[in-house]
Amino acid sequence: MSSVRLRPPAQRGELRDRHEDGHRLHHLLWRLGPGVRVCSSAVLGGGIGARAWILNAQVPGGYPRVDPDRHLAEIAAAEGLTGPGAGLMTAADVAAYTTGQDGGVTATVTAGLGVRGWAAAPDTATPAAQAPEAAEVPAPPHRPGSAEVPGVPFRPGFEEVPAAPFRPGTVNIVVTLPVALSDAALVNAVATATEAKVQALLDAGLDCSGTPTDAVCVAAPEPGPDGGEPFAGPRSTWGARIARAVHTAVLAGARTAP
């Protein structure tokens, strides 16, 4: 049974600019309106719930603040946004965003890949992941498994570079769908988008699964009595569309990212 089709969320973000501390910065803004819910790992408004807007804001290198959620709320207030929203940050050039579309699904990506590596990394990577932002320091990625194979010397990856904190949200993905998804399908959609991101990074020739601060938002209409589409895995109808749209957008961004 197909889900009840309500008003779909805005498919494309609106590119806006602002000035902060002598910097001209950009942000992407989705005005979702009522009847839309979002599943996300966003620093502001993360989780699953009704959201009236999504904001993907650029911050300068050497980001000095330690309250990104409050900062995003300030940007939202300056835009006149009201109600609950989801906010992401990145030091990548937001004006260089890329998009992918497939069967009614739109994926919008901002990509900065100067600090990247594999998700499964030695414990030495953990403390740096919690630090505030500083300049990105490109370094060799960690190849999983070498430390665990007897007789194979461990080759340090980016995690063993002297602790240099990195930029928030270096690969941000916002996906919008025209159909409602169940709770489980929303969570599955985030997983599908992440799998497609990794596939695109490898297809771009990058030896990594992403950056330590990537974030994903999936926006879809609130479900009707039928509960929404039950599946969003990569071989389901809507999951396959999500995967292709995200792959297209991430691949384009990865090929041009610094």
PDB file of C-alpha atoms in Angstrom:
ATOM      1  CA  MET A   1       0.000   0.000   0.000  1.00  0.00           C
ATOM      2  CA  SER A   2       1.452   3.347  -0.966  1.00  0.00           C
ATOM      3  CA  SER A   3       1.654   6.115   1.609  1.00  0.00           C
ATOM      4  CA  VAL A   4      -0.641   9.127   1.685  1.00  0.00           C
ATOM      5  CA  ARG A   5       1.007  11.911  -0.267  1.00  0.00           C
ATOM      6  CA  LEU A   6       1.007  15.136   1.679  1.00  0.00           C
ATOM      7  CA  ARG A   7       2.635  18.414   0.786  1.00  0.00           C
ATOM      8  CA  PRO A   8       6.238  17.494  -0.043  1.00  0.00           C
ATOM      9  CA  PRO A   9       9.098  19.406   1.577  1.00  0.00           C
ATOM     10  CA  ALA A  10      11.050  22.001  -0.387  1.00  0.00           C
ATOM     11  CA  GLN A  11      13.296  20.068  -2.748  1.00  0.00           C
ATOM     12  CA  ARG A  12      16.120  22.579  -3.081  1.00  0.00           C
ATOM     13  CA  GLY A  13      17.759  24.717  -0.458  1.00  0.00           C
ATOM     14  CA  GLU A  14      17.811  28.468  -0.890  1.00  0.00           C
ATOM     15  CA  LEU A  15      21.377  29.853  -0.995  1.00  0.00           C
ATOM     16  CA  ARG A  16      21.742  32.809   1.374  1.00  0.00           C
ATOM     17  CA  ASP A  17      24.715  34.854   2.539  1.00  0.00           C
ATOM     18  CA  ARG A  18      25.631  36.700   5.696  1.00  0.00           C
ATOM     19  CA  HIS A  19      28.571  38.549   7.245  1.00  0.00           C
ATOM     20  CA  GLU A  20      30.134  37.427  10.525  1.00  0.00           C
ATOM     21  CA  ASP A  21      33.300  38.847  12.090  1.00  0.00           C
ATOM     22  CA  GLY A  22      34.573  40.147   8.782  1.00  0.00           C
ATOM     23  CA  HIS A  23      33.765  36.951   6.853  1.00  0.00           C
ATOM     24  CA  ARG A  24      31.253  36.624   4.062  1.00  0.00           C
ATOM     25  CA  LEU A  25      29.645  33.230   4.574  1.00  0.00           C
ATOM     26  CA  HIS A  26      26.851  31.261   2.937  1.00  0.00           C
ATOM     27  CA  HIS A  27      24.134  28.976   4.169  1.00  0.00           C
ATOM     28  CA  LEU A  28      21.510  26.795   2.540  1.00  0.00           C
ATOM     29  CA  LEU A  29      17.980  27.074   3.840  1.00  0.00           C
ATOM     30  CA  TRP A  30      15.032  24.729   3.342  1.00  0.00           C
ATOM     31  CA  ARG A  31      11.692  26.215   4.386  1.00  0.00           C
ATOM     32  CA  LEU A  32       9.784  22.997   4.947  1.00  0.00           C
ATOM     33  CA  GLY A  33       6.545  24.368   6.291  1.00  0.00           C
ATOM     34  CA  PRO A  34       4.064  22.314   8.337  1.00  0.00           C
ATOM     35  CA  GLY A  35       3.538  18.586   7.983  1.00  0.00           C
ATOM     36  CA  VAL A  36       7.174  17.585   7.453  1.00  0.00           C
ATOM     37  CA  ARG A  37       9.380  15.551   9.724  1.00  0.00           C
ATOM     38  CA  VAL A  38      13.112  15.031   9.635  1.00  0.00           C
ATOM     39  CA  CYS A  39      15.441  12.268  10.731  1.00  0.00           C
ATOM     40  CA  SER A  40      18.952  13.615  11.199  1.00  0.00           C
ATOM     41  CA  SER A  41      22.240  13.646  13.045  1.00  0.00           C
ATOM     42  CA  ALA A  42      22.220  17.474  12.973  1.00  0.00           C
ATOM     43  CA  VAL A  43      23.893  19.323  15.841  1.00  0.00           C
ATOM     44  CA  LEU A  44      20.702  21.371  16.246  1.00  0.00           C
ATOM     45  CA  GLY A  45      17.361  19.579  16.178  1.00  0.00           C
ATOM     46  CA  GLY A  46      18.773  16.114  15.541  1.00  0.00           C
ATOM     47  CA  GLY A  47      16.731  12.940  15.948  1.00  0.00           C
ATOM     48  CA  ILE A  48      13.276  12.264  14.481  1.00  0.00           C
ATOM     49  CA  GLY A  49      10.497  14.809  14.662  1.00  0.00           C
ATOM     50  CA  ALA A  50       8.513  17.557  12.996  1.00  0.00           C
ATOM     51  CA  ARG A  51      10.774  20.271  11.613  1.00  0.00           C
ATOM     52  CA  ALA A  52       9.813  23.539   9.919  1.00  0.00           C
ATOM     53  CA  TRP A  53      13.203  24.207   8.361  1.00  0.00           C
ATOM     54  CA  ILE A  54      16.707  22.866   7.718  1.00  0.00           C
ATOM     55  CA  LEU A  55      19.800  25.077   7.787  1.00  0.00           C
ATOM     56  CA  ASN A  56      23.245  24.105   6.506  1.00  0.00           C
ATOM     57  CA  ALA A  57      25.568  26.934   7.554  1.00  0.00           C
ATOM     58  CA  GLN A  58      29.142  27.649   6.542  1.00  0.00           C
ATOM     59  CA  VAL A  59      31.588  28.729   9.256  1.00  0.00           C
ATOM     60  CA  PRO A  60      35.119  30.075   8.793  1.00  0.00           C
ATOM     61  CA  GLY A  61      38.306  28.095   9.230  1.00  0.00           C
ATOM     62  CA  GLY A  62      39.517  28.200  12.822  1.00  0.00           C
ATOM     63  CA  TYR A  63      35.921  28.205  14.073  1.00  0.00           C
ATOM     64  CA  PRO A  64      36.236  29.618  17.614  1.00  0.00           C
ATOM     65  CA  ARG A  65      32.819  28.907  19.136  1.00  0.00           C
ATOM     66  CA  VAL A  66      31.966  25.927  21.322  1.00  0.00           C
ATOM     67  CA  ASP A  67      28.172  26.371  21.114  1.00  0.00           C
ATOM     68  CA  PRO A  68      27.306  25.458  17.515  1.00  0.00           C
ATOM     69  CA  ASP A  69      23.667  24.742  18.368  1.00  0.00           C
ATOM     70  CA  ARG A  70      23.203  28.241  19.748  1.00  0.00           C
ATOM     71  CA  HIS A  71      25.067  29.736  16.804  1.00  0.00           C
ATOM     72  CA  LEU A  72      22.759  27.959  14.360  1.00  0.00           C
ATOM     73  CA  ALA A  73      19.734  29.147  16.312  1.00  0.00           C
ATOM     74  CA  GLU A  74      21.025  32.719  15.978  1.00  0.00           C
ATOM     75  CA  ILE A  75      21.371  32.337  12.207  1.00  0.00           C
ATOM     76  CA  ALA A  76      17.873  30.891  12.023  1.00  0.00           C
ATOM     77  CA  ALA A  77      16.449  33.767  14.058  1.00  0.00           C
ATOM     78  CA  ALA A  78      18.141  36.285  11.757  1.00  0.00           C
ATOM     79  CA  GLU A  79      16.352  34.587   8.852  1.00  0.00           C
ATOM     80  CA  GLY A  80      13.027  34.949  10.656  1.00  0.00           C
ATOM     81  CA  LEU A  81      12.610  31.207  11.023  1.00  0.00           C
ATOM     82  CA  THR A  82      10.232  29.964  13.671  1.00  0.00           C
ATOM     83  CA  GLY A  83       9.314  26.590  15.080  1.00  0.00           C
ATOM     84  CA  PRO A  84      11.611  23.580  15.450  1.00  0.00           C
ATOM     85  CA  GLY A  85      14.318  23.102  12.849  1.00  0.00           C
ATOM     86  CA  ALA A  86      17.466  21.133  12.081  1.00  0.00           C
ATOM     87  CA  GLY A  87      20.829  22.858  11.751  1.00  0.00           C
ATOM     88  CA  LEU A  88      24.142  21.610  10.375  1.00  0.00           C
ATOM     89  CA  MET A  89      27.549  23.277  10.072  1.00  0.00           C
ATOM     90  CA  THR A  90      30.465  22.970   7.705  1.00  0.00           C
ATOM     91  CA  ALA A  91      33.657  24.811   6.857  1.00  0.00           C
ATOM     92  CA  ALA A  92      33.272  23.729   3.230  1.00  0.00           C
ATOM     93  CA  ASP A  93      32.189  26.315   0.671  1.00  0.00           C
ATOM     94  CA  VAL A  94      28.415  26.055   0.883  1.00  0.00           C
ATOM     95  CA  ALA A  95      28.023  28.012  -2.362  1.00  0.00           C
ATOM     96  CA  ALA A  96      29.715  25.061  -4.112  1.00  0.00           C
ATOM     97  CA  TYR A  97      26.953  22.647  -3.107  1.00  0.00           C
ATOM     98  CA  THR A  98      26.048  19.810  -5.459  1.00  0.00           C
ATOM     99  CA  THR A  99      22.737  18.073  -6.045  1.00  0.00           C
ATOM    100  CA  GLY A 100      21.417  14.766  -7.321  1.00  0.00           C
ATOM    101  CA  GLN A 101      17.846  13.892  -8.274  1.00  0.00           C
ATOM    102  CA  ASP A 102      16.126  10.592  -8.902  1.00  0.00           C
ATOM    103  CA  GLY A 103      12.412   9.794  -9.118  1.00  0.00           C
ATOM    104  CA  GLY A 104      11.283  12.712  -6.956  1.00  0.00           C
ATOM    105  CA  VAL A 105      14.155  12.458  -4.451  1.00  0.00           C
ATOM    106  CA  THR A 106      16.613  15.356  -4.188  1.00  0.00           C
ATOM    107  CA  ALA A 107      19.969  15.121  -2.413  1.00  0.00           C
ATOM    108  CA  THR A 108      21.985  18.253  -1.669  1.00  0.00           C
ATOM    109  CA  VAL A 109      25.597  17.912  -0.543  1.00  0.00           C
ATOM    110  CA  THR A 110      28.311  20.222   0.736  1.00  0.00           C
ATOM    111  CA  ALA A 111      31.673  18.473   0.716  1.00  0.00           C
ATOM    112  CA  GLY A 112      34.945  19.315   2.411  1.00  0.00           C
ATOM    113  CA  LEU A 113      37.306  16.363   2.539  1.00  0.00           C
ATOM    114  CA  GLY A 114      40.632  17.717   3.761  1.00  0.00           C
ATOM    115  CA  VAL A 115      40.418  15.590   6.924  1.00  0.00           C
ATOM    116  CA  ARG A 116      39.156  12.161   6.039  1.00  0.00           C
ATOM    117  CA  GLY A 117      39.667   8.523   6.859  1.00  0.00           C
ATOM    118  CA  TRP A 118      37.919   5.266   7.616  1.00  0.00           C
ATOM    119  CA  ALA A 119      35.175   4.985  10.203  1.00  0.00           C
ATOM    120  CA  ALA A 120      36.816   2.063  12.039  1.00  0.00           C
ATOM    121  CA  ALA A 121      40.009   3.642  13.369  1.00  0.00           C
ATOM    122  CA  PRO A 122      42.330   3.141  16.362  1.00  0.00           C
ATOM    123  CA  ASP A 123      41.381   4.680  19.717  1.00  0.00           C
ATOM    124  CA  THR A 124      43.967   7.404  19.153  1.00  0.00           C
ATOM    125  CA  ALA A 125      41.475   9.058  16.787  1.00  0.00           C
ATOM    126  CA  THR A 126      38.743   9.471  19.399  1.00  0.00           C
ATOM    127  CA  PRO A 127      39.926  12.475  21.472  1.00  0.00           C
ATOM    128  CA  ALA A 128      40.557  14.652  18.421  1.00  0.00           C
ATOM    129  CA  ALA A 129      37.066  13.978  17.157  1.00  0.00           C
ATOM    130  CA  GLN A 130      35.613  15.921  20.095  1.00  0.00           C
ATOM    131  CA  ALA A 131      37.750  19.031  19.715  1.00  0.00           C
ATOM    132  CA  PRO A 132      36.548  22.367  18.326  1.00  0.00           C
ATOM    133  CA  GLU A 133      37.409  23.239  14.776  1.00  0.00           C
ATOM    134  CA  ALA A 134      40.795  24.367  13.523  1.00  0.00           C
ATOM    135  CA  ALA A 135      42.389  24.327  10.091  1.00  0.00           C
ATOM    136  CA  GLU A 136      42.023  21.116   8.139  1.00  0.00           C
ATOM    137  CA  VAL A 137      45.240  19.146   7.838  1.00  0.00           C
ATOM    138  CA  PRO A 138      45.188  16.624   4.979  1.00  0.00           C
ATOM    139  CA  ALA A 139      47.049  13.435   5.791  1.00  0.00           C
ATOM    140  CA  PRO A 140      47.152   9.782   4.701  1.00  0.00           C
ATOM    141  CA  PRO A 141      43.946   7.882   5.512  1.00  0.00           C
ATOM    142  CA  HIS A 142      43.826   4.890   7.839  1.00  0.00           C
ATOM    143  CA  ARG A 143      43.451   1.579   6.059  1.00  0.00           C
ATOM    144  CA  PRO A 144      41.433  -0.718   8.292  1.00  0.00           C
ATOM    145  CA  GLY A 145      42.875  -4.032   9.374  1.00  0.00           C
ATOM    146  CA  SER A 146      46.615  -3.486   9.069  1.00  0.00           C
ATOM    147  CA  ALA A 147      47.080  -3.118  12.830  1.00  0.00           C
ATOM    148  CA  GLU A 148      45.318  -6.411  13.471  1.00  0.00           C
ATOM    149  CA  VAL A 149      47.132  -8.620  10.943  1.00  0.00           C
ATOM    150  CA  PRO A 150      50.089 -10.505  12.474  1.00  0.00           C
ATOM    151  CA  GLY A 151      53.379  -9.693  10.821  1.00  0.00           C
ATOM    152  CA  VAL A 152      52.068  -6.594   9.068  1.00  0.00           C
ATOM    153  CA  PRO A 153      53.520  -3.394  10.514  1.00  0.00           C
ATOM    154  CA  PHE A 154      51.014  -0.704  11.412  1.00  0.00           C
ATOM    155  CA  ARG A 155      51.172   2.313   9.104  1.00  0.00           C
ATOM    156  CA  PRO A 156      49.842   5.415  10.818  1.00  0.00           C
ATOM    157  CA  GLY A 157      46.840   7.096   9.236  1.00  0.00           C
ATOM    158  CA  PHE A 158      45.376  10.539   9.758  1.00  0.00           C
ATOM    159  CA  GLU A 159      44.522   9.641  13.356  1.00  0.00           C
ATOM    160  CA  GLU A 160      48.185   9.546  14.328  1.00  0.00           C
ATOM    161  CA  VAL A 161      48.915  13.057  13.097  1.00  0.00           C
ATOM    162  CA  PRO A 162      49.498  15.334  16.125  1.00  0.00           C
ATOM    163  CA  ALA A 163      46.071  16.304  17.426  1.00  0.00           C
ATOM    164  CA  ALA A 164      44.692  18.942  15.094  1.00  0.00           C
ATOM    165  CA  PRO A 165      40.982  19.419  15.588  1.00  0.00           C
ATOM    166  CA  PHE A 166      38.952  19.561  12.446  1.00  0.00           C
ATOM    167  CA  ARG A 167      36.025  21.338  10.888  1.00  0.00           C
ATOM    168  CA  PRO A 168      32.431  20.533  11.796  1.00  0.00           C
ATOM    169  CA  GLY A 169      30.208  18.706   9.351  1.00  0.00           C
ATOM    170  CA  THR A 170      32.627  18.449   6.451  1.00  0.00           C
ATOM    171  CA  VAL A 171      30.273  16.314   4.338  1.00  0.00           C
ATOM    172  CA  ASN A 172      26.665  17.326   4.924  1.00  0.00           C
ATOM    173  CA  ILE A 173      23.832  15.544   3.108  1.00  0.00           C
ATOM    174  CA  VAL A 174      20.230  16.761   3.002  1.00  0.00           C
ATOM    175  CA  VAL A 175      17.697  14.457   1.327  1.00  0.00           C
ATOM    176  CA  THR A 176      14.094  15.418   0.592  1.00  0.00           C
ATOM    177  CA  LEU A 177      11.360  12.988  -0.452  1.00  0.00           C
ATOM    178  CA  PRO A 178       7.808  13.545  -1.694  1.00  0.00           C
ATOM    179  CA  VAL A 179       6.386  10.569   0.233  1.00  0.00           C
ATOM    180  CA  ALA A 180       6.048   9.763   3.913  1.00  0.00           C
ATOM    181  CA  LEU A 181       8.290   7.183   5.552  1.00  0.00           C
ATOM    182  CA  SER A 182       7.716   5.125   8.676  1.00  0.00           C
ATOM    183  CA  ASP A 183      10.067   5.602  11.639  1.00  0.00           C
ATOM    184  CA  ALA A 184      12.050   2.534  10.650  1.00  0.00           C
ATOM    185  CA  ALA A 185      12.248   3.637   7.020  1.00  0.00           C
ATOM    186  CA  LEU A 186      13.485   7.090   8.055  1.00  0.00           C
ATOM    187  CA  VAL A 187      16.333   5.510   9.998  1.00  0.00           C
ATOM    188  CA  ASN A 188      16.993   3.152   7.083  1.00  0.00           C
ATOM    189  CA  ALA A 189      17.070   6.152   4.713  1.00  0.00           C
ATOM    190  CA  VAL A 190      19.918   7.692   6.725  1.00  0.00           C
ATOM    191  CA  ALA A 191      21.820   4.402   6.509  1.00  0.00           C
ATOM    192  CA  THR A 192      21.176   4.159   2.777  1.00  0.00           C
ATOM    193  CA  ALA A 193      22.368   7.725   2.213  1.00  0.00           C
ATOM    194  CA  THR A 194      25.533   6.952   4.173  1.00  0.00           C
ATOM    195  CA  GLU A 195      26.226   3.794   2.160  1.00  0.00           C
ATOM    196  CA  ALA A 196      25.769   5.749  -1.072  1.00  0.00           C
ATOM    197  CA  LYS A 197      28.138   8.444   0.216  1.00  0.00           C
ATOM    198  CA  VAL A 198      30.886   5.884   0.858  1.00  0.00           C
ATOM    199  CA  GLN A 199      30.337   4.331  -2.572  1.00  0.00           C
ATOM    200  CA  ALA A 200      30.666   7.758  -4.199  1.00  0.00           C
ATOM    201  CA  LEU A 201      33.863   8.590  -2.292  1.00  0.00           C
ATOM    202  CA  LEU A 202      35.446   5.343  -3.447  1.00  0.00           C
ATOM    203  CA  ASP A 203      34.243   5.946  -7.011  1.00  0.00           C
ATOM    204  CA  ALA A 204      35.913   9.380  -6.827  1.00  0.00           C
ATOM    205  CA  GLY A 205      39.206   7.641  -6.058  1.00  0.00           C
ATOM    206  CA  LEU A 206      39.342   8.641  -2.380  1.00  0.00           C
ATOM    207  CA  ASP A 207      40.658   6.085   0.100  1.00  0.00           C
ATOM    208  CA  CYS A 208      38.163   6.837   2.880  1.00  0.00           C
ATOM    209  CA  SER A 209      34.628   6.353   4.165  1.00  0.00           C
ATOM    210  CA  GLY A 210      34.119  10.026   4.966  1.00  0.00           C
ATOM    211  CA  THR A 211      35.145  12.536   7.620  1.00  0.00           C
ATOM    212  CA  PRO A 212      34.668  12.261  11.395  1.00  0.00           C
ATOM    213  CA  THR A 213      31.963  14.939  11.415  1.00  0.00           C
ATOM    214  CA  ASP A 214      29.664  14.080   8.502  1.00  0.00           C
ATOM    215  CA  ALA A 215      25.945  14.669   9.020  1.00  0.00           C
ATOM    216  CA  VAL A 216      22.764  13.531   7.273  1.00  0.00           C
ATOM    217  CA  CYS A 217      19.213  14.932   7.217  1.00  0.00           C
ATOM    218  CA  VAL A 218      16.271  13.153   5.582  1.00  0.00           C
ATOM    219  CA  ALA A 219      13.034  15.158   5.234  1.00  0.00           C
ATOM    220  CA  ALA A 220       9.689  13.635   4.263  1.00  0.00           C
ATOM    221  CA  PRO A 221       5.983  14.379   4.794  1.00  0.00           C
ATOM    222  CA  GLU A 222       4.465  13.161   8.029  1.00  0.00           C
ATOM    223  CA  PRO A 223       2.797   9.766   7.525  1.00  0.00           C
ATOM    224  CA  GLY A 224      -0.938   9.346   7.186  1.00  0.00           C
ATOM    225  CA  PRO A 225      -3.081   6.502   8.513  1.00  0.00           C
ATOM    226  CA  ASP A 226      -1.085   3.916   6.575  1.00  0.00           C
ATOM    227  CA  GLY A 227       2.064   4.779   8.538  1.00  0.00           C
ATOM    228  CA  GLY A 228       4.200   5.702   5.548  1.00  0.00           C
ATOM    229  CA  GLU A 229       6.432   3.709   3.241  1.00  0.00           C
ATOM    230  CA  PRO A 230       7.831   0.831   5.324  1.00  0.00           C
ATOM    231  CA  PHE A 231      11.221   0.413   3.641  1.00  0.00           C
ATOM    232  CA  ALA A 232      14.084   2.658   2.532  1.00  0.00           C
ATOM    233  CA  GLY A 233      16.926   0.195   2.071  1.00  0.00           C
ATOM    234  CA  PRO A 234      18.947   0.436  -1.142  1.00  0.00           C
ATOM    235  CA  ARG A 235      16.827  -2.172  -2.939  1.00  0.00           C
ATOM    236  CA  SER A 236      13.476  -0.702  -1.986  1.00  0.00           C
ATOM    237  CA  THR A 237      11.767   1.720  -4.379  1.00  0.00           C
ATOM    238  CA  TRP A 238      12.475   4.886  -2.413  1.00  0.00           C
ATOM    239  CA  GLY A 239      15.746   3.705  -0.902  1.00  0.00           C
ATOM    240  CA  ALA A 240      17.153   3.022  -4.363  1.00  0.00           C
ATOM    241  CA  ARG A 241      16.204   6.549  -5.419  1.00  0.00           C
ATOM    242  CA  ILE A 242      17.815   7.987  -2.303  1.00  0.00           C
ATOM    243  CA  ALA A 243      20.997   6.016  -2.986  1.00  0.00           C
ATOM    244  CA  ARG A 244      21.264   7.154  -6.600  1.00  0.00           C
ATOM    245  CA  ALA A 245      20.538  10.802  -5.775  1.00  0.00           C
ATOM    246  CA  VAL A 246      23.074  10.873  -2.932  1.00  0.00           C
ATOM    247  CA  HIS A 247      25.691   9.053  -4.991  1.00  0.00           C
ATOM    248  CA  THR A 248      25.349  11.596  -7.798  1.00  0.00           C
ATOM    249  CA  ALA A 249      25.638  14.592  -5.466  1.00  0.00           C
ATOM    250  CA  VAL A 250      28.520  13.250  -3.368  1.00  0.00           C
ATOM    251  CA  LEU A 251      30.484  12.099  -6.410  1.00  0.00           C
ATOM    252  CA  ALA A 252      30.209  15.556  -7.973  1.00  0.00           C
ATOM    253  CA  GLY A 253      31.209  17.245  -4.714  1.00  0.00           C
ATOM    254  CA  ALA A 254      34.084  14.857  -3.977  1.00  0.00           C
ATOM    255  CA  ARG A 255      35.635  15.457  -7.386  1.00  0.00           C
ATOM    256  CA  THR A 256      35.863  19.193  -6.729  1.00  0.00           C
ATOM    257  CA  ALA A 257      36.357  19.288  -2.949  1.00  0.00           C
ATOM    258  CA  PRO A 258      39.692  20.509  -1.552  1.00  0.00           C
TER     259      PRO A 258
END
